[in-house]
Amino acid sequence: MVIERSVVDHVARLARLDLSEEERARMGAELSQILAHADRIQALDLDGVEPTSHAVPVVNALRQDEVKPSLEQEESLAGAPAVEAERFRVPRIIEEP
Amino acid sequence: MSGRASTPSQEAPLQWRTATELARGLEARELSARDITAAIIEQSNAVEPVVRAYLKSTHERALESAVAADERWSRDTTLSSHDGVPLAYKDIFVTRGVATTCGSRILESWIPPYDATVVSRCEGAGLTSLGKLNLDEFAMGSSTENSAFGPSRNPWNTDCVPGGSSGGAAALVAAGGVPWAWGTDTGGSVRQPASLCGIVGVKPTYGRVSRYGLIAFASSLDQAGPMARSVEDAAALLQMAAGHDPMDATSIPREVPDYLEGIDEGISGMRIGIVKEFEGGGTQPGVRSKVEDAYRRLEKLGASLEEISLPSFEHGISAYYLIAPAEASSNLARYDGVRYGYRQADAADIVAMSSRTRAEGFGDEVKRRVMLGTYALSAGYYEAYYGKAQKVRTLIIEDLERAYSSVDLIVSPTSPTTAFKLGERTSNPLEMYLSDIFTVPVNLAGNAAISVPCGLSLDDGLPVGLQLIAPALDEKTMFRAAYAFEKDLGWAGTAESRPPL
């Protein structure tokens, strides 16, 4: 199958990747090739087979609900590209009315 | 044992001794951690211009830690039997105060505020870190060519890749620059570079080693694993970090057996399966011949070999290259330019800021896999791709369970080829993916596996690895077989096992 340009654009938007024109063209061809290989499993009759999300399931992995020290605010902010008033600074999220 | 003259490793220069031999020297007070560390750093520095294994060296700090270890040895207050032995980490393990990039521009300037559990356990045992080693960006690759900071080289032939993604670690261990190191294996990323560089590499059972502080690629497949120049060292390093960790909800709450106890008991009566579907499969003649020699050696040692059929394995690559990118696309969503790492600061709104940050911060292979994974998880395609791949995963597990009713272990080549030339496969992503054919089913099933050297291919003089696969949590049987094979082959530890740099 061939991945259409409109699908590449849609997926890039979902993935938050501002790809260049050249990248979009290349990505369509490469994904088509990889998915063609993956399409082999489309032909398999898998009705009645349960899906596996984790091979070695561990259920009810609970721990005691205890208060423990965590990272200091300063440490948590130390790696941030922009900080203001002891918070992560980001561009405007909500438009002015 | 082979009749060939070999240098007994006990008399080898410090940088070529195994961690176990170094620990024995420390225990006997014949060696100091300072001398050991200095000799290994010297070798590391001598080979680095050629192999390019490091992303960040912490040699000064290692020397200081070695002096502290010597003091503990003199006062009998050692932290473990290996106190003061150096090691190194693939740069995917988070290290407090030491830059951790995961081979990506997007984390180029990040200094983590905490240690991975593997790191804190090894530090607790007194091991001293020489630094952080090169990898394919976010562990996505089989050659280190996807590292944002340039590829590492194979010490056996510097025109060739060391394999990947834990390629820096494999190259440095093979070149005598560190006795052992931690890598990670999501689809073969410890075993394949170990095979291509002629060392031992282990992919433990999923959940055996904590993933806390290991930068996530595909969370249901990722597992940390030791890389070393002997099976005994690999077992000893796994011993130090294995076991339940409350910080990783998928870590297995079961006691860890003593991996070294009984490791030398041999394999007489062991039943070992050869996978019918792996015959052919594009395996190079030089690899095939070495691996078939290995099968005969296992039989000579008393194991019985039988052919087994794992029909679902032929779909392993297809399932893996849907599941791993799907999980990666979700895990890598966190690199949004807000809390850590790189930010493209020109954008006016937050969606444009994140989208440009990610487009500039990620390399080609990471973008490709994030796109593939996002596609496979998106509305309308989820059931056809991700859903089907998860069902194939079930079939692979069922095939293996059936096989383990008649065999204790399964053997195969680790990689269908020896090390390939830099640039040879970069233009064709699918071809690169297909080289994982023997390793990915093990990750999908959560089983344990080891790659152990078979010597050098007669075709090109490059190392060949044998893979031994064991049921979940049966690392002990796997180590026992690998140890018996390694000893009988008599290659590891000899001058021939050292690349001619």
Coordinates of N, CA and C in Angstrom, one line a residue, chain B residues 281-454:
Chain B
G281 N 17.4 -18.1 5.8 CA 17.1 -16.8 6.4 C 18.2 -15.8 6.2
G282 N 18.9 -15.9 5.0 CA 19.9 -14.9 4.7 C 21.2 -14.9 5.5
T283 N 21.4 -16.1 6.2 CA 22.6 -16.2 7.0 C 23.9 -16.3 6.1
Q284 N 24.9 -15.5 6.4 CA 26.1 -15.6 5.6 C 26.8 -17.0 5.8
P285 N 27.4 -17.5 4.7 CA 28.1 -18.8 4.9 C 29.1 -18.9 6.0
G286 N 29.9 -17.8 6.2 CA 30.9 -17.7 7.2 C 30.3 -17.8 8.6
V287 N 29.1 -17.2 8.8 CA 28.4 -17.2 10.1 C 27.8 -18.6 10.3
R288 N 27.2 -19.1 9.2 CA 26.6 -20.5 9.3 C 27.6 -21.5 9.7
S289 N 28.7 -21.5 9.1 CA 29.7 -22.5 9.4 C 30.2 -22.4 10.8
K290 N 30.4 -21.2 11.4 CA 30.9 -21.1 12.8 C 29.8 -21.6 13.7
V291 N 28.5 -21.2 13.4 CA 27.4 -21.6 14.3 C 27.2 -23.1 14.2
E292 N 27.3 -23.7 13.0 CA 27.1 -25.1 13.0 C 28.2 -25.9 13.7
D293 N 29.5 -25.3 13.7 CA 30.5 -25.9 14.5 C 30.1 -25.8 16.0
A294 N 29.5 -24.7 16.4 CA 29.1 -24.5 17.8 C 28.0 -25.6 18.1
Y295 N 27.1 -25.8 17.2 CA 26.1 -26.9 17.5 C 26.8 -28.2 17.8
R296 N 27.8 -28.5 16.9 CA 28.5 -29.8 17.1 C 29.2 -29.9 18.4
R297 N 29.8 -28.7 18.8 CA 30.5 -28.6 20.1 C 29.5 -28.8 21.3
L298 N 28.3 -28.3 21.2 CA 27.3 -28.5 22.3 C 27.0 -29.9 22.4
E299 N 26.9 -30.6 21.2 CA 26.6 -32.1 21.2 C 27.7 -32.8 21.9
K300 N 28.9 -32.5 21.5 CA 30.1 -33.1 22.0 C 30.2 -33.0 23.6
L301 N 29.6 -31.8 24.0 CA 29.7 -31.6 25.5 C 28.5 -32.3 26.2
G302 N 27.7 -33.1 25.4 CA 26.7 -33.9 26.1 C 25.3 -33.4 25.9
A303 N 25.1 -32.4 25.2 CA 23.7 -31.9 25.0 C 23.1 -32.7 23.8
S304 N 21.8 -32.8 23.8 CA 21.1 -33.4 22.7 C 20.4 -32.3 21.9
L305 N 20.7 -32.3 20.6 CA 20.1 -31.2 19.8 C 19.0 -31.8 18.9
E306 N 17.9 -31.0 18.9 CA 16.8 -31.5 18.0 C 16.2 -30.3 17.3
E307 N 15.7 -30.6 16.1 CA 15.0 -29.5 15.4 C 13.7 -29.2 15.9
I308 N 13.3 -27.9 16.1 CA 12.0 -27.5 16.6 C 11.4 -26.5 15.6
S309 N 10.1 -26.4 15.6 CA 9.4 -25.6 14.7 C 8.7 -24.4 15.4
L310 N 9.0 -23.2 15.0 CA 8.4 -22.0 15.6 C 7.8 -21.2 14.5
P311 N 6.7 -21.7 13.9 CA 6.2 -21.1 12.7 C 5.9 -19.6 12.8
S312 N 5.5 -19.1 13.9 CA 5.1 -17.7 14.0 C 6.3 -16.8 14.0
F313 N 7.6 -17.3 14.1 CA 8.7 -16.5 14.2 C 9.0 -15.7 12.9
E314 N 8.5 -16.2 11.8 CA 8.7 -15.5 10.5 C 7.9 -14.1 10.5
H315 N 7.0 -14.0 11.4 CA 6.3 -12.7 11.5 C 6.8 -11.8 12.6
G316 N 7.9 -12.3 13.3 CA 8.5 -11.5 14.4 C 8.8 -10.1 14.0
I317 N 9.5 -9.9 12.9 CA 10.0 -8.6 12.5 C 8.8 -7.7 12.2
S318 N 7.8 -8.2 11.5 CA 6.6 -7.4 11.2 C 5.9 -6.9 12.5
A319 N 5.7 -7.8 13.4 CA 5.1 -7.5 14.7 C 5.9 -6.5 15.5
Y320 N 7.2 -6.7 15.5 CA 8.1 -5.9 16.3 C 8.1 -4.5 15.7
Y321 N 8.2 -4.3 14.4 CA 8.3 -3.0 13.8 C 6.9 -2.3 13.7
L322 N 5.9 -2.9 14.3 CA 4.7 -2.1 14.6 C 4.6 -1.8 16.1
I323 N 4.9 -2.8 16.9 CA 4.7 -2.6 18.4 C 5.8 -1.6 18.9
A324 N 7.1 -1.8 18.6 CA 8.1 -0.9 19.1 C 7.9 0.5 18.7
P325 N 7.7 0.8 17.4 CA 7.4 2.2 17.1 C 6.1 2.8 17.7
A326 N 5.1 1.9 17.9 CA 3.9 2.4 18.5 C 4.2 2.9 20.0
E327 N 4.9 2.0 20.7 CA 5.3 2.4 22.1 C 6.2 3.6 22.1
A328 N 7.1 3.6 21.1 CA 8.1 4.8 21.0 C 7.4 6.1 20.8
S329 N 6.4 6.0 19.9 CA 5.7 7.3 19.6 C 5.0 7.9 20.8
S330 N 4.5 7.0 21.7 CA 3.9 7.4 22.9 C 5.0 7.9 23.9
N331 N 6.0 7.1 24.1 CA 7.1 7.4 25.1 C 7.8 8.8 24.7
L332 N 8.0 9.0 23.4 CA 8.8 10.2 23.0 C 7.9 11.4 22.9
A333 N 6.6 11.3 23.2 CA 5.8 12.5 23.3 C 6.2 13.4 24.4
R334 N 7.0 12.9 25.3 CA 7.4 13.7 26.5 C 8.5 14.8 26.0
Y335 N 9.1 14.6 24.9 CA 10.1 15.6 24.4 C 9.4 16.7 23.7
D336 N 8.8 17.6 24.4 CA 8.0 18.7 23.9 C 8.6 20.1 24.1
G337 N 9.8 20.1 24.5 CA 10.5 21.4 24.7 C 10.0 22.2 25.9
V338 N 9.3 21.5 26.8 CA 8.8 22.2 28.0 C 9.6 22.0 29.3
R339 N 9.8 20.7 29.7 CA 10.4 20.4 31.0 C 11.9 20.2 31.0
Y340 N 12.4 19.7 29.9 CA 13.9 19.5 29.8 C 14.2 19.4 28.3
G341 N 15.5 19.5 28.1 CA 16.0 19.3 26.7 C 15.9 20.5 25.9
Y342 N 16.1 20.3 24.6 CA 16.1 21.4 23.6 C 14.7 22.0 23.4
R343 N 14.7 23.3 23.1 CA 13.5 24.0 22.7 C 13.8 24.9 21.5
Q344 N 13.0 24.9 20.5 CA 13.1 25.8 19.4 C 12.2 27.0 19.8
A345 N 12.8 28.1 20.1 CA 12.2 29.2 20.8 C 11.5 30.2 20.0
D346 N 11.5 30.1 18.6 CA 11.0 31.1 17.8 C 9.4 31.1 17.7
A347 N 8.8 30.0 18.0 CA 7.4 29.8 17.7 C 6.5 30.6 18.6
A348 N 5.4 31.1 18.1 CA 4.5 31.9 18.9 C 3.5 31.1 19.8
D349 N 3.1 29.9 19.3 CA 2.2 29.2 20.1 C 2.8 27.8 20.4
I350 N 2.1 27.1 21.3 CA 2.8 25.9 21.9 C 2.8 24.7 21.0
V351 N 1.8 24.6 20.1 CA 1.9 23.5 19.2 C 3.0 23.7 18.2
A352 N 3.2 24.9 17.7 CA 4.3 25.1 16.7 C 5.6 25.0 17.5
M353 N 5.7 25.4 18.7 CA 6.9 25.3 19.5 C 7.3 23.8 19.6
S354 N 6.4 23.0 20.0 CA 6.7 21.6 20.2 C 7.0 20.9 18.9
S355 N 6.3 21.2 17.8 CA 6.5 20.6 16.5 C 7.8 21.0 15.9
R356 N 8.2 22.2 16.1 CA 9.5 22.6 15.6 C 10.7 22.1 16.4
T357 N 10.5 22.1 17.7 CA 11.5 21.5 18.6 C 11.8 20.1 18.3
R358 N 10.7 19.3 18.1 CA 10.9 17.9 17.8 C 11.4 17.7 16.4
A359 N 11.0 18.5 15.4 CA 11.6 18.4 14.1 C 13.1 18.6 14.0
E360 N 13.5 19.6 14.8 CA 15.0 20.0 14.9 C 15.7 19.0 15.8
G361 N 15.1 18.6 16.9 CA 15.8 17.8 17.9 C 16.0 16.3 17.6
F362 N 15.0 15.8 16.8 CA 15.1 14.3 16.5 C 15.8 14.1 15.2
G363 N 16.5 13.0 15.1 CA 17.2 12.6 13.8 C 16.2 11.8 13.0
D364 N 16.6 11.4 11.8 CA 15.8 10.8 10.8 C 15.1 9.5 11.3
E365 N 15.9 8.6 11.9 CA 15.3 7.3 12.2 C 14.3 7.5 13.3
V366 N 14.5 8.4 14.3 CA 13.5 8.6 15.3 C 12.2 9.2 14.8
K367 N 12.4 10.1 13.8 CA 11.2 10.7 13.2 C 10.4 9.6 12.4
R368 N 11.2 8.7 11.7 CA 10.5 7.7 11.0 C 9.7 6.8 11.9
R369 N 10.3 6.4 13.0 CA 9.6 5.5 13.9 C 8.5 6.2 14.7
V370 N 8.6 7.4 15.0 CA 7.5 8.1 15.6 C 6.3 8.2 14.6
M371 N 6.7 8.5 13.4 CA 5.6 8.5 12.3 C 4.9 7.2 12.2
L372 N 5.8 6.1 12.1 CA 5.3 4.8 11.9 C 4.4 4.4 13.1
G373 N 4.8 4.7 14.3 CA 4.1 4.3 15.5 C 2.8 5.1 15.6
T374 N 2.8 6.4 15.3 CA 1.7 7.2 15.3 C 0.6 6.8 14.3
Y375 N 1.1 6.4 13.1 CA 0.2 5.9 12.1 C -0.4 4.6 12.6
A376 N 0.4 3.7 13.1 CA -0.1 2.3 13.5 C -1.1 2.4 14.7
L377 N -1.1 3.5 15.4 CA -2.0 3.7 16.6 C -3.2 4.6 16.2
S378 N -3.2 5.2 15.0 CA -4.2 6.2 14.7 C -5.5 5.6 14.3
A379 N -6.6 6.4 14.5 CA -7.9 5.9 14.2 C -8.0 5.3 12.9
G380 N -8.6 4.1 12.8 CA -8.8 3.5 11.5 C -7.8 2.5 11.2
Y381 N -6.6 2.6 11.8 CA -5.5 1.6 11.5 C -5.1 0.8 12.7
Y382 N -5.6 1.2 13.9 CA -5.2 0.6 15.2 C -5.3 -0.9 15.1
E383 N -6.6 -1.4 14.8 CA -6.9 -2.8 14.8 C -6.0 -3.6 13.8
A384 N -5.9 -3.0 12.6 CA -5.2 -3.7 11.5 C -3.7 -3.8 11.8
Y385 N -3.1 -2.9 12.5 CA -1.7 -2.9 12.7 C -1.3 -3.3 14.1
Y386 N -1.5 -2.4 15.0 CA -1.1 -2.6 16.4 C -1.9 -3.8 17.0
G387 N -3.2 -3.9 16.8 CA -4.0 -5.0 17.3 C -3.5 -6.3 16.8
K388 N -3.3 -6.4 15.5 CA -2.8 -7.7 14.9 C -1.4 -8.0 15.4
A389 N -0.6 -7.0 15.5 CA 0.8 -7.3 16.0 C 0.8 -7.9 17.4
Q390 N -0.1 -7.4 18.2 CA -0.2 -7.9 19.6 C -0.7 -9.4 19.6
K391 N -1.5 -9.7 18.6 CA -2.0 -11.1 18.5 C -0.8 -12.0 18.0
V392 N 0.0 -11.5 17.1 CA 1.1 -12.3 16.6 C 2.1 -12.5 17.8
R393 N 2.2 -11.5 18.7 CA 3.0 -11.7 19.9 C 2.5 -12.9 20.7
T394 N 1.2 -13.0 20.8 CA 0.7 -14.2 21.5 C 1.1 -15.5 20.9
L395 N 1.0 -15.5 19.5 CA 1.4 -16.7 18.8 C 2.9 -17.1 19.1
I396 N 3.7 -16.1 19.1 CA 5.2 -16.3 19.3 C 5.4 -16.9 20.7
I397 N 4.7 -16.4 21.7 CA 4.8 -16.9 23.1 C 4.3 -18.3 23.1
E398 N 3.2 -18.6 22.4 CA 2.6 -20.0 22.5 C 3.6 -21.0 21.8
D399 N 4.2 -20.5 20.7 CA 5.1 -21.4 20.0 C 6.3 -21.7 20.9
L400 N 6.8 -20.7 21.6 CA 7.9 -21.0 22.5 C 7.5 -21.9 23.7
E401 N 6.3 -21.7 24.2 CA 5.9 -22.5 25.3 C 5.8 -24.0 24.9
R402 N 5.3 -24.2 23.6 CA 5.3 -25.5 23.1 C 6.7 -26.1 23.0
A403 N 7.6 -25.3 22.5 CA 9.0 -25.7 22.3 C 9.7 -26.1 23.6
Y404 N 9.4 -25.4 24.7 CA 10.0 -25.6 25.9 C 9.5 -26.9 26.6
S405 N 8.5 -27.5 26.0 CA 8.0 -28.8 26.6 C 9.0 -29.9 26.2
S406 N 9.8 -29.6 25.1 CA 10.7 -30.7 24.7 C 12.2 -30.3 24.7
V407 N 12.5 -28.9 24.9 CA 13.9 -28.5 25.0 C 14.1 -27.5 26.1
D408 N 15.3 -27.5 26.6 CA 15.6 -26.6 27.7 C 16.0 -25.2 27.2
L409 N 16.7 -25.2 26.1 CA 17.2 -24.0 25.5 C 17.0 -24.0 24.0
I410 N 17.1 -22.9 23.3 CA 17.1 -22.8 21.9 C 18.3 -22.1 21.4
V411 N 18.9 -22.6 20.3 CA 20.1 -21.9 19.8 C 19.9 -21.4 18.4
S412 N 20.6 -20.3 18.0 CA 20.6 -19.8 16.7 C 21.8 -18.9 16.5
P413 N 22.1 -18.4 15.3 CA 23.1 -17.3 15.2 C 22.5 -16.1 15.9
T414 N 23.3 -15.2 16.4 CA 22.7 -14.0 17.0 C 22.3 -13.0 15.9
S415 N 23.2 -12.9 14.9 CA 23.0 -12.0 13.7 C 23.2 -12.8 12.5
P416 N 22.4 -12.6 11.4 CA 22.7 -13.3 10.2 C 24.0 -13.0 9.5
T417 N 24.6 -11.9 9.9 CA 25.9 -11.4 9.2 C 26.9 -11.0 10.3
T418 N 28.1 -10.9 9.9 CA 29.1 -10.3 10.7 C 29.0 -8.8 10.5
A419 N 29.9 -8.0 11.1 CA 29.8 -6.5 11.1 C 29.8 -6.1 9.6
F420 N 28.9 -5.1 9.3 CA 28.9 -4.6 8.0 C 29.6 -3.2 7.9
K421 N 29.8 -2.7 6.7 CA 30.5 -1.5 6.5 C 29.7 -0.3 6.9
L422 N 30.3 0.8 7.4 CA 29.6 2.0 7.7 C 28.9 2.5 6.4
G423 N 27.7 2.9 6.5 CA 27.0 3.4 5.3 C 26.3 2.4 4.4
E424 N 26.7 1.1 4.6 CA 26.2 0.0 3.7 C 24.7 -0.1 3.8
R425 N 24.1 0.1 5.0 CA 22.6 -0.1 5.1 C 21.8 1.1 5.4
T426 N 22.5 2.3 5.5 CA 21.7 3.4 6.0 C 20.7 3.9 5.0
S427 N 20.8 3.6 3.7 CA 19.9 4.1 2.7 C 18.6 3.2 2.7
N428 N 18.6 2.1 3.3 CA 17.5 1.2 3.3 C 17.0 0.7 4.7
P429 N 16.1 1.5 5.3 CA 15.7 1.2 6.7 C 15.2 -0.2 6.8
L430 N 14.5 -0.7 5.9 CA 13.9 -2.1 6.0 C 15.0 -3.1 6.1
E431 N 16.0 -3.0 5.3 CA 17.1 -3.9 5.3 C 17.8 -4.0 6.6
M432 N 18.0 -2.8 7.2 CA 18.6 -2.7 8.5 C 17.7 -3.4 9.5
Y433 N 16.4 -3.3 9.4 CA 15.4 -3.9 10.4 C 15.5 -5.4 10.2
L434 N 15.7 -5.9 9.0 CA 15.7 -7.4 8.8 C 16.9 -8.1 9.5
S435 N 17.9 -7.3 9.8 CA 19.1 -8.0 10.4 C 18.7 -8.4 11.9
D436 N 17.6 -8.0 12.4 CA 17.2 -8.3 13.8 C 16.4 -9.6 13.8
I437 N 16.3 -10.4 12.7 CA 15.4 -11.5 12.6 C 15.5 -12.5 13.7
F438 N 16.7 -12.8 14.2 CA 16.9 -13.8 15.2 C 16.7 -13.3 16.7
T439 N 16.8 -12.0 16.8 CA 16.8 -11.5 18.2 C 15.4 -10.9 18.6
V440 N 14.6 -10.3 17.7 CA 13.4 -9.7 18.1 C 12.3 -10.6 18.7
P441 N 12.2 -11.9 18.3 CA 11.1 -12.7 18.9 C 11.4 -12.9 20.4
V442 N 12.6 -12.9 20.8 CA 13.0 -13.1 22.2 C 12.4 -11.9 23.1
N443 N 12.5 -10.7 22.5 CA 12.0 -9.5 23.3 C 10.4 -9.6 23.3
L444 N 9.8 -10.0 22.1 CA 8.4 -10.0 22.1 C 7.9 -11.0 23.1
A445 N 8.6 -12.1 23.3 CA 8.2 -13.2 24.3 C 8.7 -12.9 25.7
G446 N 9.6 -11.9 25.9 CA 10.1 -11.6 27.3 C 11.0 -12.6 27.8
N447 N 11.5 -13.6 26.9 CA 12.5 -14.6 27.3 C 13.8 -14.0 27.6
A448 N 14.7 -14.8 28.2 CA 16.1 -14.4 28.4 C 17.0 -15.0 27.2
A449 N 18.1 -14.3 26.9 CA 19.0 -14.8 25.8 C 20.4 -14.2 26.0
I450 N 21.3 -14.9 25.5 CA 22.7 -14.5 25.6 C 23.4 -14.6 24.2
S451 N 24.3 -13.7 23.9 CA 25.1 -14.0 22.7 C 26.5 -14.3 23.2
V452 N 27.1 -15.4 22.7 CA 28.4 -15.8 23.2 C 29.3 -16.0 22.0
P453 N 30.6 -15.5 22.0 CA 31.4 -15.6 20.8 C 31.7 -17.0 20.3
C454 N 31.7 -17.2 19.0 CA 32.1 -18.4 18.4 C 33.4 -18.4 17.7

